[in-house]
Amino acid sequence: MDKRREFESIVREYSEQLYWQIRRIVLSHDDANDVLQNTFLKAWNGFDNFHGESKVSTWLSRIAINESLDFLRRNKHQGSATSDDLSVANSLLADEYFDGNETEAMLQQAVSQLPDVQRTVFQLRYFEEMKYSDISQLLDTSEGALKASYHIAVKKITEFFKSRD
Amino acid sequence: MYIQEKVGKRNPFRVPEGYFDNLTAQVMQNLPEQPKRRAKSVFMRPIFYAAASVCALLVAGAVWMWQANDAVSSDSIQAQTAVQPQQQDASSEYMDEAVDYMMLDNHEIYAYLAEN
């Protein structure tokens, strides 16, 4: 099959799944769309070097998550740093592509205050119910360390809510 | 689990209408016709290490000769006349040996660079 057509069928199959992985990390639709385009651009440029060492979905998710975390790091100055800052929740509630309630926005606020790995593990485990073994391949981190990160993330988010009850 | 009871697992994010219908076409439109091959870094090329070895050898030789000359100049003229020819012989012998060992001349290095 022609290389470009082969890649197009990969885009068709995985773009929606990747979009949601990215969107849960970067939160806004426009940012998620930009990061997704970059993800496929990187995948296309590395397509000749991909020889099926891992599953296509794993290969693409690794690129997508790295691109999402790079995006967050580049825009860190815009993110919230203090626990009293509710800018993420407020901007989500004003976003036309977010139809969650206040509690759901507050969950995203709490998640946005976590360090990168805890934040990514929480999103993949809590919302996508991904296995630790699969997350381990995506993040190059041991399953034990990921379980610990998830446990800490849950604890911090719980404390975030309880302190506001 | 506290979070699940409090918030649930619903996906609260939405996308513009028809976004996923056009996504594949949009992605493909943004890709160059051919994958952009990443240029191999100079550090990955064998010629880099060959050239670095030759440079290191030349610098080491030059330093050794300079030190040898320096040591000689601080000695007496008598000692100089006795020692210098021996050292010069040793230096040129060393360089001849190095060139023989590498079996390279400028033309060969240029030809190798042109091939790569």
PDB file of C-alpha atoms in Angstrom:
ATOM      1  CA  MET A   1       0.000   0.000   0.000  1.00  0.00           C
ATOM      2  CA  ASP A   2       1.151   3.533  -0.734  1.00  0.00           C
ATOM      3  CA  LYS A   3       2.865   4.979   2.353  1.00  0.00           C
ATOM      4  CA  ARG A   4       0.680   8.070   2.522  1.00  0.00           C
ATOM      5  CA  ARG A   5      -2.523   6.068   2.221  1.00  0.00           C
ATOM      6  CA  GLU A   6      -1.302   3.682   4.894  1.00  0.00           C
ATOM      7  CA  PHE A   7      -0.656   6.635   7.206  1.00  0.00           C
ATOM      8  CA  GLU A   8      -4.063   8.105   6.381  1.00  0.00           C
ATOM      9  CA  SER A   9      -5.750   4.904   7.542  1.00  0.00           C
ATOM     10  CA  ILE A  10      -3.765   5.159  10.818  1.00  0.00           C
ATOM     11  CA  VAL A  11      -4.925   8.763  11.261  1.00  0.00           C
ATOM     12  CA  ARG A  12      -8.520   7.704  10.628  1.00  0.00           C
ATOM     13  CA  GLU A  13      -8.301   4.880  13.160  1.00  0.00           C
ATOM     14  CA  TYR A  14      -6.494   6.636  16.018  1.00  0.00           C
ATOM     15  CA  SER A  15      -7.152  10.385  15.752  1.00  0.00           C
ATOM     16  CA  GLU A  16     -10.246  10.448  17.966  1.00  0.00           C
ATOM     17  CA  GLN A  17      -8.666   8.337  20.706  1.00  0.00           C
ATOM     18  CA  LEU A  18      -5.513  10.505  20.636  1.00  0.00           C
ATOM     19  CA  TYR A  19      -7.565  13.692  20.643  1.00  0.00           C
ATOM     20  CA  TRP A  20      -9.205  12.717  23.948  1.00  0.00           C
ATOM     21  CA  GLN A  21      -5.884  11.769  25.541  1.00  0.00           C
ATOM     22  CA  ILE A  22      -4.483  15.158  24.554  1.00  0.00           C
ATOM     23  CA  ARG A  23      -7.624  17.112  25.451  1.00  0.00           C
ATOM     24  CA  ARG A  24      -7.666  15.744  28.996  1.00  0.00           C
ATOM     25  CA  ILE A  25      -4.150  17.063  29.502  1.00  0.00           C
ATOM     26  CA  VAL A  26      -4.304  20.445  27.725  1.00  0.00           C
ATOM     27  CA  LEU A  27      -8.052  21.030  28.428  1.00  0.00           C
ATOM     28  CA  SER A  28      -9.017  23.496  25.679  1.00  0.00           C
ATOM     29  CA  HIS A  29     -10.258  22.295  22.303  1.00  0.00           C
ATOM     30  CA  ASP A  30      -8.073  24.664  20.231  1.00  0.00           C
ATOM     31  CA  ASP A  31      -4.923  23.640  22.101  1.00  0.00           C
ATOM     32  CA  ALA A  32      -5.844  19.958  21.801  1.00  0.00           C
ATOM     33  CA  ASN A  33      -6.336  20.371  18.058  1.00  0.00           C
ATOM     34  CA  ASP A  34      -2.922  22.066  17.667  1.00  0.00           C
ATOM     35  CA  VAL A  35      -1.166  19.400  19.733  1.00  0.00           C
ATOM     36  CA  LEU A  36      -2.908  16.638  17.769  1.00  0.00           C
ATOM     37  CA  GLN A  37      -1.731  18.120  14.444  1.00  0.00           C
ATOM     38  CA  ASN A  38       1.845  18.279  15.799  1.00  0.00           C
ATOM     39  CA  THR A  39       1.557  14.704  17.034  1.00  0.00           C
ATOM     40  CA  PHE A  40       0.671  13.415  13.575  1.00  0.00           C
ATOM     41  CA  LEU A  41       3.335  15.584  11.962  1.00  0.00           C
ATOM     42  CA  LYS A  42       5.968  14.025  14.233  1.00  0.00           C
ATOM     43  CA  ALA A  43       4.557  10.549  13.628  1.00  0.00           C
ATOM     44  CA  TRP A  44       4.633  11.110   9.848  1.00  0.00           C
ATOM     45  CA  ASN A  45       8.251  12.310   9.965  1.00  0.00           C
ATOM     46  CA  GLY A  46       9.189   9.237  11.987  1.00  0.00           C
ATOM     47  CA  PHE A  47       7.012   6.836  10.019  1.00  0.00           C
ATOM     48  CA  ASP A  48       9.947   5.338   8.079  1.00  0.00           C
ATOM     49  CA  ASN A  49      11.661   4.474  11.361  1.00  0.00           C
ATOM     50  CA  PHE A  50       8.636   2.797  12.904  1.00  0.00           C
ATOM     51  CA  HIS A  51       9.027  -0.910  12.321  1.00  0.00           C
ATOM     52  CA  GLY A  52       6.339  -2.209  14.628  1.00  0.00           C
ATOM     53  CA  GLU A  53       8.530  -2.537  17.746  1.00  0.00           C
ATOM     54  CA  SER A  54       5.443  -1.513  19.731  1.00  0.00           C
ATOM     55  CA  LYS A  55       1.751  -1.301  18.885  1.00  0.00           C
ATOM     56  CA  VAL A  56       0.814   1.624  16.625  1.00  0.00           C
ATOM     57  CA  SER A  57      -1.522   2.918  19.338  1.00  0.00           C
ATOM     58  CA  THR A  58       1.301   2.875  21.927  1.00  0.00           C
ATOM     59  CA  TRP A  59       3.722   4.604  19.551  1.00  0.00           C
ATOM     60  CA  LEU A  60       1.198   7.353  18.770  1.00  0.00           C
ATOM     61  CA  SER A  61       0.091   7.794  22.398  1.00  0.00           C
ATOM     62  CA  ARG A  62       3.701   8.241  23.492  1.00  0.00           C
ATOM     63  CA  ILE A  63       4.156  11.043  20.972  1.00  0.00           C
ATOM     64  CA  ALA A  64       0.782  12.587  21.896  1.00  0.00           C
ATOM     65  CA  ILE A  65       1.487  12.597  25.637  1.00  0.00           C
ATOM     66  CA  ASN A  66       4.992  13.986  25.185  1.00  0.00           C
ATOM     67  CA  GLU A  67       3.664  16.719  22.915  1.00  0.00           C
ATOM     68  CA  SER A  68       0.900  17.542  25.433  1.00  0.00           C
ATOM     69  CA  LEU A  69       3.347  17.757  28.345  1.00  0.00           C
ATOM     70  CA  ASP A  70       5.745  19.877  26.243  1.00  0.00           C
ATOM     71  CA  PHE A  71       2.845  22.181  25.475  1.00  0.00           C
ATOM     72  CA  LEU A  72       2.033  22.530  29.185  1.00  0.00           C
ATOM     73  CA  ARG A  73       5.675  23.273  30.023  1.00  0.00           C
ATOM     74  CA  ARG A  74       5.879  25.941  27.322  1.00  0.00           C
ATOM     75  CA  ASN A  75       2.712  27.563  28.676  1.00  0.00           C
ATOM     76  CA  LYS A  76       3.448  27.040  32.354  1.00  0.00           C
ATOM     77  CA  HIS A  77       3.487  30.752  33.150  1.00  0.00           C
ATOM     78  CA  GLN A  78      -0.184  30.832  32.144  1.00  0.00           C
ATOM     79  CA  GLY A  79      -1.139  27.903  34.370  1.00  0.00           C
ATOM     80  CA  SER A  80      -2.102  28.029  38.004  1.00  0.00           C
ATOM     81  CA  ALA A  81       0.508  27.472  40.665  1.00  0.00           C
ATOM     82  CA  THR A  82      -1.210  28.176  43.961  1.00  0.00           C
ATOM     83  CA  SER A  83      -3.994  26.173  45.566  1.00  0.00           C
ATOM     84  CA  ASP A  84      -6.186  29.278  45.928  1.00  0.00           C
ATOM     85  CA  ASP A  85      -6.027  30.070  42.237  1.00  0.00           C
ATOM     86  CA  LEU A  86      -9.144  28.791  40.443  1.00  0.00           C
ATOM     87  CA  SER A  87      -8.289  30.127  36.982  1.00  0.00           C
ATOM     88  CA  VAL A  88      -8.466  26.698  35.310  1.00  0.00           C
ATOM     89  CA  ALA A  89     -11.949  25.988  36.696  1.00  0.00           C
ATOM     90  CA  ASN A  90     -13.130  29.498  35.813  1.00  0.00           C
ATOM     91  CA  SER A  91     -11.856  29.357  32.255  1.00  0.00           C
ATOM     92  CA  LEU A  92     -13.421  25.910  31.766  1.00  0.00           C
ATOM     93  CA  LEU A  93     -16.791  27.139  33.016  1.00  0.00           C
ATOM     94  CA  ALA A  94     -16.568  29.972  30.477  1.00  0.00           C
ATOM     95  CA  ASP A  95     -15.479  27.610  27.658  1.00  0.00           C
ATOM     96  CA  GLU A  96     -18.213  26.854  25.132  1.00  0.00           C
ATOM     97  CA  TYR A  97     -16.760  23.356  24.598  1.00  0.00           C
ATOM     98  CA  PHE A  98     -16.950  22.402  28.276  1.00  0.00           C
ATOM     99  CA  ASP A  99     -20.402  21.437  29.489  1.00  0.00           C
ATOM    100  CA  GLY A 100     -19.409  20.135  32.904  1.00  0.00           C
ATOM    101  CA  ASN A 101     -20.755  21.459  36.179  1.00  0.00           C
ATOM    102  CA  GLU A 102     -18.778  23.326  38.819  1.00  0.00           C
ATOM    103  CA  THR A 103     -17.623  20.136  40.562  1.00  0.00           C
ATOM    104  CA  GLU A 104     -16.298  18.714  37.296  1.00  0.00           C
ATOM    105  CA  ALA A 105     -14.476  21.982  36.602  1.00  0.00           C
ATOM    106  CA  MET A 106     -13.016  21.862  40.117  1.00  0.00           C
ATOM    107  CA  LEU A 107     -11.753  18.330  39.467  1.00  0.00           C
ATOM    108  CA  GLN A 108      -9.856  19.664  36.427  1.00  0.00           C
ATOM    109  CA  GLN A 109      -8.565  22.519  38.589  1.00  0.00           C
ATOM    110  CA  ALA A 110      -7.235  20.046  41.160  1.00  0.00           C
ATOM    111  CA  VAL A 111      -5.689  17.857  38.438  1.00  0.00           C
ATOM    112  CA  SER A 112      -4.003  20.873  36.802  1.00  0.00           C
ATOM    113  CA  GLN A 113      -2.149  21.553  40.049  1.00  0.00           C
ATOM    114  CA  LEU A 114      -0.503  18.109  40.053  1.00  0.00           C
ATOM    115  CA  PRO A 115       3.014  17.475  38.719  1.00  0.00           C
ATOM    116  CA  ASP A 116       3.186  16.159  35.123  1.00  0.00           C
ATOM    117  CA  VAL A 117       3.426  12.413  35.809  1.00  0.00           C
ATOM    118  CA  GLN A 118       0.720  12.373  38.521  1.00  0.00           C
ATOM    119  CA  ARG A 119      -1.528  14.433  36.283  1.00  0.00           C
ATOM    120  CA  THR A 120      -1.058  12.156  33.261  1.00  0.00           C
ATOM    121  CA  VAL A 121      -1.410   8.918  35.238  1.00  0.00           C
ATOM    122  CA  PHE A 122      -4.593  10.200  36.879  1.00  0.00           C
ATOM    123  CA  GLN A 123      -6.196  11.159  33.551  1.00  0.00           C
ATOM    124  CA  LEU A 124      -5.268   7.875  31.870  1.00  0.00           C
ATOM    125  CA  ARG A 125      -6.249   5.696  34.819  1.00  0.00           C
ATOM    126  CA  TYR A 126      -9.332   7.478  36.142  1.00  0.00           C
ATOM    127  CA  PHE A 127     -11.033   8.503  32.892  1.00  0.00           C
ATOM    128  CA  GLU A 128      -9.687   5.964  30.395  1.00  0.00           C
ATOM    129  CA  GLU A 129      -9.286   3.127  32.912  1.00  0.00           C
ATOM    130  CA  MET A 130      -5.995   2.228  31.222  1.00  0.00           C
ATOM    131  CA  LYS A 131      -3.961  -0.656  32.695  1.00  0.00           C
ATOM    132  CA  TYR A 132      -0.797   0.242  34.607  1.00  0.00           C
ATOM    133  CA  SER A 133       1.199  -1.997  32.248  1.00  0.00           C
ATOM    134  CA  ASP A 134       0.036   0.095  29.268  1.00  0.00           C
ATOM    135  CA  ILE A 135       0.669   3.415  31.051  1.00  0.00           C
ATOM    136  CA  SER A 136       4.122   2.102  31.950  1.00  0.00           C
ATOM    137  CA  GLN A 137       4.942   1.684  28.248  1.00  0.00           C
ATOM    138  CA  LEU A 138       3.686   5.174  27.450  1.00  0.00           C
ATOM    139  CA  LEU A 139       5.615   6.967  30.170  1.00  0.00           C
ATOM    140  CA  ASP A 140       8.708   4.750  30.479  1.00  0.00           C
ATOM    141  CA  THR A 141       8.080   4.428  34.212  1.00  0.00           C
ATOM    142  CA  SER A 142       7.733   1.292  36.325  1.00  0.00           C
ATOM    143  CA  GLU A 143       4.274   0.067  37.279  1.00  0.00           C
ATOM    144  CA  GLY A 144       5.142   0.431  40.971  1.00  0.00           C
ATOM    145  CA  ALA A 145       6.083   4.077  40.544  1.00  0.00           C
ATOM    146  CA  LEU A 146       2.893   4.704  38.540  1.00  0.00           C
ATOM    147  CA  LYS A 147       0.707   3.117  41.229  1.00  0.00           C
ATOM    148  CA  ALA A 148       2.375   5.337  43.802  1.00  0.00           C
ATOM    149  CA  SER A 149       1.856   8.423  41.586  1.00  0.00           C
ATOM    150  CA  TYR A 150      -1.826   7.583  41.104  1.00  0.00           C
ATOM    151  CA  HIS A 151      -2.291   7.021  44.841  1.00  0.00           C
ATOM    152  CA  ILE A 152      -0.687  10.399  45.641  1.00  0.00           C
ATOM    153  CA  ALA A 153      -2.765  12.116  42.935  1.00  0.00           C
ATOM    154  CA  VAL A 154      -6.019  10.694  44.362  1.00  0.00           C
ATOM    155  CA  LYS A 155      -4.984  11.776  47.863  1.00  0.00           C
ATOM    156  CA  LYS A 156      -4.172  15.332  46.758  1.00  0.00           C
ATOM    157  CA  ILE A 157      -7.413  15.696  44.795  1.00  0.00           C
ATOM    158  CA  THR A 158      -9.424  14.353  47.729  1.00  0.00           C
ATOM    159  CA  GLU A 159      -7.728  16.872  50.045  1.00  0.00           C
ATOM    160  CA  PHE A 160      -8.412  19.629  47.506  1.00  0.00           C
ATOM    161  CA  PHE A 161     -12.164  18.909  47.652  1.00  0.00           C
ATOM    162  CA  LYS A 162     -12.323  18.292  51.398  1.00  0.00           C
ATOM    163  CA  SER A 163     -10.585  21.589  52.151  1.00  0.00           C
ATOM    164  CA  ARG A 164     -13.392  23.342  50.267  1.00  0.00           C
ATOM    165  CA  ASP A 165     -16.359  21.426  51.728  1.00  0.00           C
TER     166      ASP A 165
ATOM    167  CA  MET B   1     -13.801   6.124  46.109  1.00  0.00           C
ATOM    168  CA  TYR B   2     -14.403   9.691  47.254  1.00  0.00           C
ATOM    169  CA  ILE B   3     -13.657  11.376  43.890  1.00  0.00           C
ATOM    170  CA  GLN B   4     -15.907   9.038  41.937  1.00  0.00           C
ATOM    171  CA  GLU B   5     -18.825   9.621  44.340  1.00  0.00           C
ATOM    172  CA  LYS B   6     -18.288  13.366  44.323  1.00  0.00           C
ATOM    173  CA  VAL B   7     -17.560  13.987  40.620  1.00  0.00           C
ATOM    174  CA  GLY B   8     -18.281  10.821  38.614  1.00  0.00           C
ATOM    175  CA  LYS B   9     -16.508   9.822  35.422  1.00  0.00           C
ATOM    176  CA  ARG B  10     -18.540  11.614  32.776  1.00  0.00           C
ATOM    177  CA  ASN B  11     -16.555  13.296  30.002  1.00  0.00           C
ATOM    178  CA  PRO B  12     -17.468  16.986  30.355  1.00  0.00           C
ATOM    179  CA  PHE B  13     -15.577  18.092  27.238  1.00  0.00           C
ATOM    180  CA  ARG B  14     -17.246  18.708  23.896  1.00  0.00           C
ATOM    181  CA  VAL B  15     -15.941  19.340  20.395  1.00  0.00           C
ATOM    182  CA  PRO B  16     -17.301  21.578  17.616  1.00  0.00           C
ATOM    183  CA  GLU B  17     -19.982  19.892  15.539  1.00  0.00           C
ATOM    184  CA  GLY B  18     -18.568  17.665  12.781  1.00  0.00           C
ATOM    185  CA  TYR B  19     -15.010  18.034  14.135  1.00  0.00           C
ATOM    186  CA  PHE B  20     -14.186  14.322  14.010  1.00  0.00           C
ATOM    187  CA  ASP B  21     -15.790  13.929  10.557  1.00  0.00           C
ATOM    188  CA  ASN B  22     -13.233  16.283   8.999  1.00  0.00           C
ATOM    189  CA  LEU B  23     -10.309  15.480  11.269  1.00  0.00           C
ATOM    190  CA  THR B  24      -8.525  12.935   9.048  1.00  0.00           C
ATOM    191  CA  ALA B  25      -8.675  15.258   6.028  1.00  0.00           C
ATOM    192  CA  GLN B  26      -7.488  18.196   8.147  1.00  0.00           C
ATOM    193  CA  VAL B  27      -4.529  16.214   9.528  1.00  0.00           C
ATOM    194  CA  MET B  28      -3.517  14.886   6.102  1.00  0.00           C
ATOM    195  CA  GLN B  29      -3.709  18.368   4.603  1.00  0.00           C
ATOM    196  CA  ASN B  30      -1.176  19.644   7.146  1.00  0.00           C
ATOM    197  CA  LEU B  31       1.393  16.945   6.406  1.00  0.00           C
ATOM    198  CA  PRO B  32       4.222  17.432   3.894  1.00  0.00           C
ATOM    199  CA  GLU B  33       4.080  15.176   0.828  1.00  0.00           C
ATOM    200  CA  GLN B  34       7.017  13.107   2.089  1.00  0.00           C
ATOM    201  CA  PRO B  35       8.229  12.572   5.678  1.00  0.00           C
ATOM    202  CA  LYS B  36      10.933  15.094   6.505  1.00  0.00           C
ATOM    203  CA  ARG B  37      14.031  13.040   7.186  1.00  0.00           C
ATOM    204  CA  ARG B  38      16.003  14.300  10.111  1.00  0.00           C
ATOM    205  CA  ALA B  39      19.546  15.216   9.106  1.00  0.00           C
ATOM    206  CA  LYS B  40      22.047  12.902  10.740  1.00  0.00           C
ATOM    207  CA  SER B  41      23.956  14.822  13.397  1.00  0.00           C
ATOM    208  CA  VAL B  42      27.648  15.312  12.686  1.00  0.00           C
ATOM    209  CA  PHE B  43      28.347  13.434  15.935  1.00  0.00           C
ATOM    210  CA  MET B  44      26.693  10.338  14.459  1.00  0.00           C
ATOM    211  CA  ARG B  45      29.053  10.160  11.452  1.00  0.00           C
ATOM    212  CA  PRO B  46      32.171   7.974  11.507  1.00  0.00           C
ATOM    213  CA  ILE B  47      34.092  10.677   9.624  1.00  0.00           C
ATOM    214  CA  PHE B  48      33.614  12.961  12.667  1.00  0.00           C
ATOM    215  CA  TYR B  49      35.473  10.493  14.869  1.00  0.00           C
ATOM    216  CA  ALA B  50      38.169   9.896  12.217  1.00  0.00           C
ATOM    217  CA  ALA B  51      38.745  13.653  11.847  1.00  0.00           C
ATOM    218  CA  ALA B  52      38.695  14.151  15.635  1.00  0.00           C
ATOM    219  CA  SER B  53      41.312  11.395  16.085  1.00  0.00           C
ATOM    220  CA  VAL B  54      43.604  12.943  13.468  1.00  0.00           C
ATOM    221  CA  CYS B  55      43.225  16.404  15.089  1.00  0.00           C
ATOM    222  CA  ALA B  56      43.898  14.999  18.563  1.00  0.00           C
ATOM    223  CA  LEU B  57      47.013  13.236  17.271  1.00  0.00           C
ATOM    224  CA  LEU B  58      48.330  16.383  15.585  1.00  0.00           C
ATOM    225  CA  VAL B  59      47.679  18.531  18.672  1.00  0.00           C
ATOM    226  CA  ALA B  60      49.330  15.951  20.942  1.00  0.00           C
ATOM    227  CA  GLY B  61      52.345  15.798  18.607  1.00  0.00           C
ATOM    228  CA  ALA B  62      52.613  19.613  18.457  1.00  0.00           C
ATOM    229  CA  VAL B  63      52.388  19.928  22.247  1.00  0.00           C
ATOM    230  CA  TRP B  64      55.012  17.227  22.723  1.00  0.00           C
ATOM    231  CA  MET B  65      57.388  18.910  20.280  1.00  0.00           C
ATOM    232  CA  TRP B  66      56.812  22.356  21.846  1.00  0.00           C
ATOM    233  CA  GLN B  67      57.513  21.005  25.321  1.00  0.00           C
ATOM    234  CA  ALA B  68      60.612  19.226  24.091  1.00  0.00           C
ATOM    235  CA  ASN B  69      61.916  22.461  22.485  1.00  0.00           C
ATOM    236  CA  ASP B  70      61.078  24.446  25.603  1.00  0.00           C
ATOM    237  CA  ALA B  71      62.982  22.043  27.847  1.00  0.00           C
ATOM    238  CA  VAL B  72      65.960  22.194  25.540  1.00  0.00           C
ATOM    239  CA  SER B  73      66.077  26.018  25.399  1.00  0.00           C
ATOM    240  CA  SER B  74      66.439  26.215  29.186  1.00  0.00           C
ATOM    241  CA  ASP B  75      69.434  23.909  29.116  1.00  0.00           C
ATOM    242  CA  SER B  76      72.973  24.898  28.296  1.00  0.00           C
ATOM    243  CA  ILE B  77      74.015  25.398  24.689  1.00  0.00           C
ATOM    244  CA  GLN B  78      76.281  22.430  25.027  1.00  0.00           C
ATOM    245  CA  ALA B  79      73.440  20.201  26.143  1.00  0.00           C
ATOM    246  CA  GLN B  80      71.244  21.677  23.426  1.00  0.00           C
ATOM    247  CA  THR B  81      73.646  20.750  20.666  1.00  0.00           C
ATOM    248  CA  ALA B  82      73.869  17.272  22.086  1.00  0.00           C
ATOM    249  CA  VAL B  83      70.156  16.675  22.683  1.00  0.00           C
ATOM    250  CA  GLN B  84      68.296  18.625  19.997  1.00  0.00           C
ATOM    251  CA  PRO B  85      69.207  16.560  16.945  1.00  0.00           C
ATOM    252  CA  GLN B  86      68.196  13.453  18.826  1.00  0.00           C
ATOM    253  CA  GLN B  87      64.806  14.983  19.728  1.00  0.00           C
ATOM    254  CA  GLN B  88      64.215  16.292  16.239  1.00  0.00           C
ATOM    255  CA  ASP B  89      64.981  12.855  14.930  1.00  0.00           C
ATOM    256  CA  ALA B  90      62.557  11.362  17.426  1.00  0.00           C
ATOM    257  CA  SER B  91      59.842  13.897  16.468  1.00  0.00           C
ATOM    258  CA  SER B  92      60.102  13.381  12.729  1.00  0.00           C
ATOM    259  CA  GLU B  93      60.353   9.646  13.252  1.00  0.00           C
ATOM    260  CA  TYR B  94      57.197   9.808  15.370  1.00  0.00           C
ATOM    261  CA  MET B  95      55.324  11.787  12.719  1.00  0.00           C
ATOM    262  CA  ASP B  96      56.498   9.446   9.952  1.00  0.00           C
ATOM    263  CA  GLU B  97      55.322   6.498  11.960  1.00  0.00           C
ATOM    264  CA  ALA B  98      51.959   8.159  12.644  1.00  0.00           C
ATOM    265  CA  VAL B  99      51.425   8.948   8.947  1.00  0.00           C
ATOM    266  CA  ASP B 100      52.476   5.413   7.969  1.00  0.00           C
ATOM    267  CA  TYR B 101      50.143   3.975  10.580  1.00  0.00           C
ATOM    268  CA  MET B 102      47.168   5.998   9.358  1.00  0.00           C
ATOM    269  CA  MET B 103      48.137   5.474   5.713  1.00  0.00           C
ATOM    270  CA  LEU B 104      46.197   8.633   4.884  1.00  0.00           C
ATOM    271  CA  ASP B 105      47.100  11.612   2.817  1.00  0.00           C
ATOM    272  CA  ASN B 106      45.090  14.754   2.080  1.00  0.00           C
ATOM    273  CA  HIS B 107      43.739  13.365  -1.182  1.00  0.00           C
ATOM    274  CA  GLU B 108      42.382  10.312   0.574  1.00  0.00           C
ATOM    275  CA  ILE B 109      40.723  12.413   3.297  1.00  0.00           C
ATOM    276  CA  TYR B 110      39.089  14.658   0.645  1.00  0.00           C
ATOM    277  CA  ALA B 111      37.928  11.605  -1.290  1.00  0.00           C
ATOM    278  CA  TYR B 112      36.434  10.100   1.861  1.00  0.00           C
ATOM    279  CA  LEU B 113      34.646  13.343   2.731  1.00  0.00           C
ATOM    280  CA  ALA B 114      33.269  13.588  -0.831  1.00  0.00           C
ATOM    281  CA  GLU B 115      31.867  10.054  -0.591  1.00  0.00           C
ATOM    282  CA  ASN B 116      30.014  10.913   2.604  1.00  0.00           C
TER     283      ASN B 116
END
